[in-house]
Short mmCIF file of C-alpha atoms and ligand atoms in Angstrom, two decimals:
data_model
loop_
_atom_site.label_atom_id
_atom_site.label_comp_id
_atom_site.label_asym_id
_atom_site.label_seq_id
_atom_site.Cartn_x
_atom_site.Cartn_y
_atom_site.Cartn_z
CA UNK A 7 11.41 20.37 -2.08
CA UNK A 8 14.74 22.36 -2.17
CA UNK A 9 13.55 25.32 -0.43
CA UNK A 10 16.39 27.08 1.30
CA UNK A 11 14.41 26.93 4.58
CA UNK A 12 14.79 23.68 4.25
CA UNK A 13 18.37 23.41 5.36
CA UNK A 14 17.35 24.87 8.86
CA UNK A 15 15.25 20.85 9.28
CA UNK A 16 16.44 18.29 11.00
CA UNK A 17 16.41 14.94 8.89
CA UNK A 18 13.57 13.61 10.68
CA UNK A 19 11.74 16.48 9.23
CA UNK A 20 12.99 16.15 5.84
CA UNK A 21 11.88 12.85 5.33
CA UNK A 22 8.09 13.15 6.63
CA UNK A 23 5.10 12.90 4.34
CA UNK A 24 2.61 14.38 6.56
CA UNK A 25 -0.85 13.76 6.79
CA UNK A 26 -3.70 15.49 4.41
CA UNK A 27 -6.90 16.29 6.18
CA UNK A 28 -10.10 16.38 4.56
CA UNK A 29 -10.38 20.08 3.65
CA UNK A 30 -12.17 22.29 5.78
CA UNK A 31 -13.68 25.00 3.59
CA UNK A 32 -14.15 28.95 4.66
CA UNK A 33 -17.06 29.14 2.43
CA UNK A 34 -20.37 29.49 3.69
CA UNK A 35 -23.66 27.64 2.94
CA UNK A 36 -21.85 24.13 1.90
CA UNK A 37 -23.29 20.86 1.90
CA UNK A 38 -20.02 19.46 3.52
CA UNK A 39 -20.05 15.28 3.14
CA UNK A 40 -16.29 15.18 3.09
CA UNK A 41 -14.80 14.57 6.87
CA UNK A 42 -17.30 12.21 8.30
CA UNK A 43 -18.77 15.00 10.71
CA UNK A 44 -22.10 14.56 12.80
CA UNK A 45 -24.57 16.98 11.40
CA UNK A 46 -26.47 17.16 14.88
CA UNK A 47 -24.43 19.15 17.35
CA UNK A 48 -22.65 17.97 20.32
CA UNK A 49 -25.21 17.29 23.47
CA UNK A 50 -26.38 20.01 25.00
CA UNK A 51 -25.33 18.97 28.58
CA UNK A 52 -21.79 18.88 26.86
CA UNK A 53 -21.90 22.50 26.02
CA UNK A 54 -23.47 23.83 29.03
CA UNK A 55 -20.18 22.11 31.14
CA UNK A 56 -18.16 23.67 28.05
CA UNK A 57 -19.97 27.44 29.45
CA UNK A 58 -19.97 26.30 32.92
CA UNK A 59 -16.10 25.99 32.56
CA UNK A 60 -15.30 29.67 31.31
CA UNK A 61 -13.97 31.74 34.06
CA UNK A 62 -11.27 32.33 36.63
CA UNK A 63 -10.37 28.23 36.89
CA UNK A 64 -8.88 28.59 33.84
CA UNK A 65 -5.46 30.17 35.03
CA UNK A 66 -5.49 26.73 36.73
CA UNK A 67 -3.67 23.78 34.88
CA UNK A 68 -5.97 20.97 33.97
CA UNK A 69 -6.26 17.33 36.13
CA UNK A 70 -3.19 15.69 34.08
CA UNK A 71 -4.77 12.40 34.84
CA UNK A 72 -7.99 13.34 33.47
CA UNK A 73 -9.40 11.24 36.93
CA UNK A 74 -13.07 12.51 35.89
CA UNK A 75 -13.24 11.62 32.26
CA UNK A 76 -11.34 8.17 32.91
CA UNK A 77 -14.55 7.32 35.26
CA UNK A 78 -16.99 9.13 32.85
CA UNK A 79 -15.70 6.68 30.25
CA UNK A 80 -15.17 3.52 32.12
CA UNK A 81 -18.86 4.11 33.31
CA UNK A 82 -20.32 4.19 30.26
CA UNK A 83 -18.58 0.89 29.32
CA UNK A 84 -19.49 -0.82 32.39
CA UNK A 85 -17.38 -3.92 33.44
CA UNK A 86 -14.05 -1.51 32.76
CA UNK A 87 -12.09 0.10 35.10
CA UNK A 88 -10.25 3.74 34.63
CA UNK A 89 -7.18 2.29 35.16
CA UNK A 90 -7.89 0.61 31.64
CA UNK A 91 -8.56 3.81 30.16
CA UNK A 92 -6.58 6.89 28.22
CA UNK A 93 -7.58 9.94 27.26
CA UNK A 94 -5.50 12.00 24.33
CA UNK A 95 -6.35 15.38 22.27
CA UNK A 96 -8.15 13.31 19.78
CA UNK A 97 -7.62 9.88 18.71
CA UNK A 98 -5.09 11.18 16.40
CA UNK A 99 -2.88 11.78 19.45
CA UNK A 100 -4.22 8.71 21.27
CA UNK A 101 -2.83 6.61 18.17
CA UNK A 102 0.54 8.41 17.86
CA UNK A 103 1.39 7.38 21.32
CA UNK A 104 0.19 3.99 20.93
CA UNK A 105 2.72 3.41 17.31
CA UNK A 106 5.36 4.89 19.57
CA UNK A 107 4.67 2.97 22.79
CA UNK A 108 3.26 -0.35 21.69
CA UNK A 109 3.75 -0.65 17.91
CA UNK A 110 7.10 0.06 17.34
CA UNK A 111 9.25 -3.45 17.41
CA UNK A 112 11.80 -4.77 15.06
CA UNK A 113 8.84 -7.01 13.16
CA UNK A 114 6.84 -5.18 10.51
CA UNK A 115 3.51 -3.64 11.93
CA UNK A 116 0.59 -5.10 9.66
CA UNK A 117 -2.39 -3.29 8.30
CA UNK A 118 -4.89 -3.11 5.53
CA UNK A 119 -3.72 -2.00 2.26
CA UNK A 120 -7.20 0.43 2.19
CA UNK A 121 -7.70 2.14 5.77
CA UNK A 122 -7.32 5.22 7.28
CA UNK A 123 -4.25 7.12 6.11
CA UNK A 124 -2.81 8.18 9.30
CA UNK A 125 -1.13 4.86 9.59
CA UNK A 126 1.70 4.88 7.17
CA UNK A 127 2.33 8.54 8.37
CA UNK A 128 3.06 7.39 11.66
CA UNK A 129 5.18 4.95 11.01
CA UNK A 130 7.16 6.97 8.77
CA UNK A 131 7.78 9.87 12.04
CA UNK A 132 8.80 7.00 14.07
CA UNK A 133 10.48 4.73 11.57
CA UNK A 134 8.29 1.62 12.01
CA UNK A 135 8.65 -0.63 9.13
CA UNK A 136 5.35 -2.16 8.27
CA UNK A 137 3.54 -4.15 5.59
CA UNK A 138 0.15 -3.70 3.95
CA UNK A 139 -2.36 -6.73 3.89
CA UNK A 140 -4.48 -6.12 1.09
CA UNK A 141 -8.36 -6.21 1.59
CA UNK A 142 -10.41 -9.00 -0.14
CA UNK A 143 -11.96 -7.71 -3.60
CA UNK A 144 -15.10 -6.78 -1.80
CA UNK A 145 -13.10 -4.74 0.65
CA UNK A 146 -13.38 -7.13 4.04
CA UNK A 147 -10.73 -8.01 5.83
CA UNK A 148 -9.47 -11.42 5.82
CA UNK A 149 -8.71 -12.83 9.73
CA UNK A 150 -6.29 -15.79 8.60
CA UNK A 151 -4.26 -12.95 6.49
CA UNK A 152 -3.00 -11.61 10.16
CA UNK A 153 -2.19 -15.02 11.61
CA UNK A 154 1.51 -14.64 10.60
CA UNK A 155 4.81 -13.36 12.22
CA UNK A 156 4.49 -9.78 12.95
CA UNK A 157 4.93 -6.51 15.14
CA UNK A 158 1.64 -5.58 15.99
CA UNK A 159 -1.32 -4.78 14.19
CA UNK A 160 -3.98 -2.14 13.61
CA UNK A 161 -7.20 -1.70 11.88
CA UNK A 162 -9.91 0.17 12.14
CA UNK A 163 -13.27 -1.03 12.79
CA UNK A 164 -15.58 -0.56 10.98
CA UNK A 165 -12.70 0.33 8.53
CA UNK A 166 -12.25 3.86 6.51
CA UNK A 167 -13.12 4.41 3.64
CA UNK A 168 -14.92 1.73 3.22
CA UNK A 169 -17.47 1.43 6.07
CA UNK A 170 -17.35 -2.21 6.24
CA UNK A 171 -17.25 -3.85 9.62
CA UNK A 172 -15.31 -7.03 10.91
CA UNK A 173 -17.66 -9.29 12.88
CA UNK A 174 -16.45 -9.37 16.45
CA UNK A 175 -15.65 -13.41 16.33
CA UNK A 176 -13.29 -12.50 13.47
CA UNK A 177 -11.76 -9.95 15.12
CA UNK A 178 -10.92 -12.16 18.38
CA UNK A 179 -9.34 -14.84 16.09
CA UNK A 180 -6.41 -11.77 15.44
CA UNK A 181 -6.60 -10.85 18.33
CA UNK A 182 -6.09 -14.73 20.20
CA UNK A 183 -3.65 -15.90 17.05
CA UNK A 184 -1.15 -12.91 17.82
CA UNK A 185 -0.48 -12.96 21.49
CA UNK A 186 2.86 -11.63 21.32
CA UNK A 187 1.70 -8.57 19.32
CA UNK A 188 -0.56 -5.72 20.46
CA UNK A 189 -3.49 -5.44 18.28
CA UNK A 190 -5.01 -2.20 17.89
CA UNK A 191 -8.43 -1.62 16.50
CA UNK A 192 -9.86 2.02 15.74
CA UNK A 193 -13.39 2.09 16.51
CA UNK A 194 -13.92 6.10 15.39
CA UNK A 195 -16.61 4.44 14.01
CA UNK A 196 -18.27 1.87 15.92
CA UNK A 197 -21.17 3.63 16.99
CA UNK A 198 -23.09 3.55 13.53
CA UNK A 199 -23.33 0.18 13.60
CA UNK A 200 -20.31 -1.99 14.78
CA UNK A 201 -19.84 -4.19 17.21
CA UNK A 202 -17.23 -2.88 19.73
CA UNK A 203 -14.08 -4.77 20.90
CA UNK A 204 -14.39 -3.36 24.56
CA UNK A 205 -15.93 -6.30 25.96
CA UNK A 206 -13.00 -8.40 24.29
CA UNK A 207 -10.42 -6.43 26.36
CA UNK A 208 -10.88 -8.65 30.05
CA UNK A 209 -9.72 -11.55 28.25
CA UNK A 210 -7.07 -10.04 26.06
CA UNK A 211 -3.78 -8.67 27.14
CA UNK A 212 -2.97 -7.51 23.47
CA UNK A 213 -5.97 -6.14 22.30
CA UNK A 214 -6.14 -2.30 22.77
CA UNK A 215 -9.34 -0.32 21.13
CA UNK A 216 -8.76 3.34 20.45
CA UNK A 217 -12.53 5.61 19.90
CA UNK A 218 -13.09 9.01 19.63
CA UNK A 219 -15.65 11.64 20.38
CA UNK A 220 -15.23 13.28 17.31
CA UNK A 221 -17.99 11.56 15.48
CA UNK A 222 -20.59 9.98 16.97
CA UNK A 223 -20.67 12.48 19.81
CA UNK A 224 -20.34 15.20 17.76
CA UNK A 225 -17.35 16.88 18.99
CA UNK A 226 -14.60 17.10 16.62
CA UNK A 227 -13.64 20.50 17.28
CA UNK A 228 -13.21 19.91 20.85
CA UNK A 229 -10.43 17.03 20.28
CA UNK A 230 -10.97 14.35 22.74
CA UNK A 231 -9.91 10.34 21.99
CA UNK A 232 -9.21 7.74 24.43
CA UNK A 233 -8.03 4.05 24.62
CA UNK A 234 -9.27 1.22 26.57
CA UNK A 235 -6.90 -1.87 27.35
CA UNK A 236 -5.84 -3.93 30.02
CA UNK A 237 -3.36 -2.04 32.58
CA UNK A 238 -0.21 -2.70 31.57
CA UNK A 239 -0.77 -1.22 27.85
CA UNK A 240 -2.23 1.82 29.52
CA UNK A 241 0.78 2.31 31.54
CA UNK A 242 2.86 2.35 28.19
CA UNK A 243 1.17 5.03 26.75
CA UNK A 244 1.00 6.90 29.97
CA UNK A 245 5.10 6.64 29.81
CA UNK A 246 4.94 8.00 26.54
CA UNK A 247 2.22 10.98 26.72
CA UNK A 248 4.30 12.35 30.31
CA UNK A 249 7.76 12.39 28.26
CA UNK A 250 5.40 14.60 25.83
CA UNK A 251 2.70 16.72 27.29
CA UNK A 252 1.59 16.14 30.43
CA UNK A 253 -1.68 18.02 29.83
CA UNK A 254 -2.77 17.12 26.54
CA UNK A 255 -6.62 17.86 27.66
CA UNK A 256 -7.47 21.37 28.89
CA UNK A 257 -10.11 21.86 31.30
CA UNK A 258 -12.97 22.93 28.44
CA UNK A 259 -11.61 19.48 27.06
CA UNK A 260 -12.33 17.56 30.15
CA UNK A 261 -15.61 19.49 30.83
CA UNK A 262 -17.18 18.34 27.87
CA UNK A 263 -16.06 15.31 27.41
CA UNK A 264 -17.31 14.11 30.77
CA UNK A 265 -21.15 15.57 29.91
CA UNK A 266 -20.77 14.21 26.50
CA UNK A 267 -19.87 10.50 28.06
CA UNK A 268 -22.81 10.96 30.43
CA UNK A 269 -25.22 12.05 28.32
CA UNK A 270 -26.47 8.57 26.75
CA UNK A 271 -30.00 9.98 25.68
CA UNK A 272 -28.12 12.38 22.93
CA UNK A 273 -25.55 10.23 22.36
CA UNK A 274 -28.43 7.54 21.16
CA UNK A 275 -30.88 9.98 19.57
CA UNK A 276 -28.55 11.52 17.18
CA UNK A 277 -26.66 8.08 15.81
CA UNK A 278 -29.73 6.50 15.39
CA UNK A 279 -30.80 9.40 13.34
CA UNK A 280 -27.24 9.26 11.63
CA UNK A 281 -28.11 5.38 11.11
CA UNK A 282 -31.41 6.13 9.54
CA UNK A 283 -30.62 8.71 7.21
CA UNK A 284 -27.97 6.04 5.95
CA UNK A 285 -30.52 3.57 5.35
CA UNK A 286 -32.17 6.49 3.46
CA UNK A 287 -29.08 7.40 1.53
CA UNK A 288 -27.90 4.30 0.38
CA UNK A 289 -31.07 3.22 -1.40
CA UNK A 290 -31.27 6.46 -2.98
CA UNK A 291 -27.53 6.15 -4.13
CA UNK A 292 -28.56 2.58 -5.31
CA UNK A 293 -31.81 3.70 -7.09
CA UNK A 294 -29.37 6.01 -9.52
CA UNK A 295 -27.09 2.96 -10.50
CA UNK A 296 -24.63 3.10 -7.84
CA UNK A 297 -22.90 0.30 -6.29
CA UNK A 298 -22.25 1.15 -2.11
CA UNK A 299 -20.06 -0.92 0.06
CA UNK A 300 -22.04 -1.93 3.32
CA UNK A 301 -21.34 0.55 5.93
CA UNK A 302 -21.39 0.28 9.33
CA UNK A 303 -20.39 3.72 9.46
CA UNK A 304 -21.32 7.15 9.20
CA UNK A 305 -20.31 7.57 5.78
CA UNK A 306 -20.61 5.55 2.57
CA UNK A 307 -18.21 4.44 0.02
CA UNK A 308 -19.73 4.15 -3.89
CA UNK A 309 -19.03 3.89 -7.06
CA UNK A 310 -20.91 4.57 -10.17
CA UNK A 311 -19.84 2.18 -13.18
CA UNK A 312 -20.77 4.72 -15.86
CA UNK A 313 -18.71 7.60 -14.59
CA UNK A 314 -15.47 8.46 -13.31
CA UNK A 315 -15.60 9.44 -9.38
CA UNK A 316 -12.90 12.28 -9.73
CA UNK A 317 -14.99 13.76 -12.35
CA UNK A 318 -18.21 13.78 -10.18
CA UNK A 319 -16.36 14.81 -7.11
CA UNK A 320 -15.31 17.70 -9.23
CA UNK A 321 -18.98 18.49 -10.75
CA UNK A 322 -20.27 18.28 -7.36
CA UNK A 323 -17.93 20.49 -6.16
CA UNK A 324 -19.33 22.96 -8.25
CA UNK A 325 -22.66 23.00 -6.68
CA UNK A 326 -20.89 23.46 -3.42
CA UNK A 327 -21.48 19.82 -2.70
CA UNK A 328 -18.25 18.72 -0.78
CA UNK A 329 -17.22 14.41 -1.12
CA UNK A 330 -14.08 12.81 -0.31
CA UNK A 331 -12.07 11.64 -3.32
CA UNK A 332 -8.55 9.28 -2.62
CA UNK A 333 -6.17 9.10 -5.53
CA UNK A 334 -5.35 6.14 -4.42
CA UNK A 335 -5.30 2.72 -6.04
CA UNK A 336 -8.17 0.31 -5.96
CA UNK A 337 -10.52 2.94 -4.24
CA UNK A 338 -9.97 5.66 -7.26
CA UNK A 339 -13.27 5.21 -8.95
CA UNK A 340 -14.96 5.27 -5.15
CA UNK A 341 -16.71 8.56 -3.68
CA UNK A 342 -16.43 8.51 0.15
CA UNK A 343 -19.95 10.53 1.56
CA UNK A 344 -20.46 11.29 4.95
CA UNK A 345 -24.12 10.77 5.79
CA UNK A 346 -25.51 14.32 6.60
CA UNK A 347 -29.27 15.41 7.42
CA UNK A 348 -31.48 13.85 5.26
CA UNK A 349 -32.00 17.14 3.97
CA UNK A 350 -28.09 17.36 3.10
CA UNK A 351 -28.10 13.60 1.42
CA UNK A 352 -31.68 14.77 -0.55
CA UNK A 353 -29.44 17.74 -1.84
CA UNK A 354 -26.29 15.32 -2.73
CA UNK A 355 -28.43 12.50 -4.21
CA UNK A 356 -30.90 15.13 -6.17
CA UNK A 357 -27.31 16.71 -7.90
CA UNK A 358 -25.86 12.87 -8.78
CA UNK A 359 -29.48 12.42 -10.47
CA UNK A 360 -29.25 15.62 -12.25
CA UNK A 361 -25.50 14.88 -13.47
CA UNK A 362 -25.79 11.20 -14.11
CA UNK A 363 -29.04 11.88 -16.69
C1 PLP B 26 -12.15 10.36 12.52
C2 PLP B 26 -10.72 9.55 12.88
C3 PLP B 26 -10.16 9.29 13.53
C4 PLP B 26 -9.30 10.63 14.48
O1 PLP B 26 -10.86 11.31 15.09
P1 PLP B 26 -9.94 12.29 16.16
O2 PLP B 26 -10.52 11.90 17.57
O3 PLP B 26 -10.74 13.66 15.82
O4 PLP B 26 -8.51 12.86 15.89
C5 PLP B 26 -9.44 7.98 13.85
N1 PLP B 26 -9.06 6.98 13.10
C6 PLP B 26 -10.31 7.04 11.88
C7 PLP B 26 -9.97 5.98 11.52
C8 PLP B 26 -10.82 7.96 12.06
O5 PLP B 26 -11.99 8.02 10.74
#
């Protein structure tokens, strides 16, 4: 880390440890099951809306307040007002503003030892003190572990990369037990089998729910995420956003996202297809000796008692099948496998069956 150009970096930049996204290989014909993308395309209505936005209008700035999109998101949930919605350029950007605006306090932020690995990165960027809370042996979140002094709490539900969901009753115990801190629930995967905490927002002034259009609405390439919370939380986020970038969502993203939120039928059809394929995939993996953590997400987290996970990931890659393997404590014997189409899942399980022979 002593390359000559480093002398031009600020002390902040020198101290960063950036997030490393799952790789996006440029090769064709890969079975790409490593970054939890949706195997089905976006809503055809969203694609039409995107095409409709291409034109002279792009010379104009987009609506900085994204009013139509906030309206569409509020309408999707019902019982939510547009004033309770914040939108950003992917939920990663929403989360960045959440960390700076709502989670940076004197007391440490709490999150599970195994969760979305971007959380510690934001802590590093913003200098946020944090403590990790070990998941139980079965990778579940124990609500009682979060009933202690803290400056904020964040976890993903369903959790990543385990896929395990926390029941809404346990989640509400955490929220109700921490009235002086903001509790952030990252619901990137909730549409594949979790229970959303959005209906709890009305009775908890300290609850913020974050979602994304990247997974269940198959728009990872468009970069749209949102948060739902009571207006005082949203206003805090708007203050950060308007001190950072007034126009985080372009006209294309706004148009596509509105149409995607309105197309409930496509949303339901495709997520049900993913859920069905997950059931088939889990059965096939168990059939060849894998232990699979119960998943409410569009991926499964699985280990084989007889084979090293890193070795399996490398062997799959030689067959052009990419899954995610984390070289991290407690989980280095697991593979995180995105639920693809039945055909992709079949290619994967055939290859694993062959490798395990
Ligand atoms: C994918 C993911 C995100 C980020 O989603 P984007 O909206 O694409 O930025 C956030 N949290 C978790 C847990 C995720 O898996």
